[in-house]
Amino acid sequence: RAQRGVGRDHNPGTQTVLMTGAGIKGKVNSKSVLVGKENFLKESGIVLADELHRKAQDLQNKSQTVIWVAAEN
């Protein structure tokens, strides 16, 4: 299990917008971040690597939930 705040400084996001049923977008350290479903990221212009898409499909086929995260460099 992840431990909140262990080994990292906590910096809350700003300008967050909840996209009901899709995900959330906002800024962390002045950089854009998207978290949500695959289609949400795609519709936001994020190109997903084929390898990641295949891995996500494998996990979903095993009834595991996949949450996508994209962060600005």
PDB file of C-alpha atoms in Angstrom, residues 22-65:
ATOM      1  CA  ALA A  22     -14.413  10.534 -17.133  1.00  0.00           C
ATOM      2  CA  GLY A  23     -11.728  11.881 -14.813  1.00  0.00           C
ATOM      3  CA  ILE A  24     -10.209  14.976 -13.305  1.00  0.00           C
ATOM      4  CA  LYS A  25      -7.826  17.581 -14.633  1.00  0.00           C
ATOM      5  CA  GLY A  26      -5.830  20.220 -12.867  1.00  0.00           C
ATOM      6  CA  LYS A  27      -2.377  21.566 -12.160  1.00  0.00           C
ATOM      7  CA  VAL A  28       0.300  20.342  -9.764  1.00  0.00           C
ATOM      8  CA  ASN A  29       3.422  22.485  -9.414  1.00  0.00           C
ATOM      9  CA  SER A  30       2.071  24.589 -12.320  1.00  0.00           C
ATOM     10  CA  LYS A  31       2.030  21.549 -14.642  1.00  0.00           C
ATOM     11  CA  SER A  32      -1.087  20.040 -16.204  1.00  0.00           C
ATOM     12  CA  VAL A  33      -2.207  16.641 -14.923  1.00  0.00           C
ATOM     13  CA  LEU A  34      -5.037  14.397 -16.144  1.00  0.00           C
ATOM     14  CA  VAL A  35      -6.310  11.359 -14.237  1.00  0.00           C
ATOM     15  CA  GLY A  36      -9.128   9.135 -15.441  1.00  0.00           C
ATOM     16  CA  LYS A  37     -10.394   6.783 -18.094  1.00  0.00           C
ATOM     17  CA  GLU A  38      -8.521   6.004 -21.298  1.00  0.00           C
ATOM     18  CA  ASN A  39     -11.028   7.842 -23.488  1.00  0.00           C
ATOM     19  CA  PHE A  40     -10.761  10.944 -21.294  1.00  0.00           C
ATOM     20  CA  LEU A  41      -7.030  11.137 -21.944  1.00  0.00           C
ATOM     21  CA  LYS A  42      -7.462  10.424 -25.667  1.00  0.00           C
ATOM     22  CA  GLU A  43     -10.176  13.083 -25.990  1.00  0.00           C
ATOM     23  CA  SER A  44      -7.791  15.490 -24.250  1.00  0.00           C
ATOM     24  CA  GLY A  45      -5.194  14.926 -26.989  1.00  0.00           C
ATOM     25  CA  ILE A  46      -2.967  12.454 -25.136  1.00  0.00           C
ATOM     26  CA  VAL A  47      -1.401   9.795 -27.365  1.00  0.00           C
ATOM     27  CA  LEU A  48      -1.157   6.480 -25.556  1.00  0.00           C
ATOM     28  CA  ALA A  49       1.635   4.057 -26.392  1.00  0.00           C
ATOM     29  CA  ASP A  50       0.420   0.779 -27.911  1.00  0.00           C
ATOM     30  CA  GLU A  51       2.332  -1.184 -25.267  1.00  0.00           C
ATOM     31  CA  LEU A  52       0.504   0.619 -22.451  1.00  0.00           C
ATOM     32  CA  HIS A  53      -2.830   0.088 -24.172  1.00  0.00           C
ATOM     33  CA  ARG A  54      -2.147  -3.662 -24.473  1.00  0.00           C
ATOM     34  CA  LYS A  55      -1.110  -3.885 -20.804  1.00  0.00           C
ATOM     35  CA  ALA A  56      -4.287  -2.046 -19.763  1.00  0.00           C
ATOM     36  CA  GLN A  57      -6.411  -4.444 -21.829  1.00  0.00           C
ATOM     37  CA  ASP A  58      -4.712  -7.427 -20.170  1.00  0.00           C
ATOM     38  CA  LEU A  59      -5.448  -6.005 -16.713  1.00  0.00           C
ATOM     39  CA  GLN A  60      -9.064  -5.195 -17.596  1.00  0.00           C
ATOM     40  CA  ASN A  61      -9.541  -8.711 -18.966  1.00  0.00           C
ATOM     41  CA  LYS A  62      -8.582  -9.895 -15.457  1.00  0.00           C
ATOM     42  CA  SER A  63     -11.296  -7.626 -13.960  1.00  0.00           C
ATOM     43  CA  GLN A  64      -8.744  -5.124 -12.691  1.00  0.00           C
ATOM     44  CA  THR A  65      -9.406  -1.391 -12.814  1.00  0.00           C
TER      45      THR A  65
END
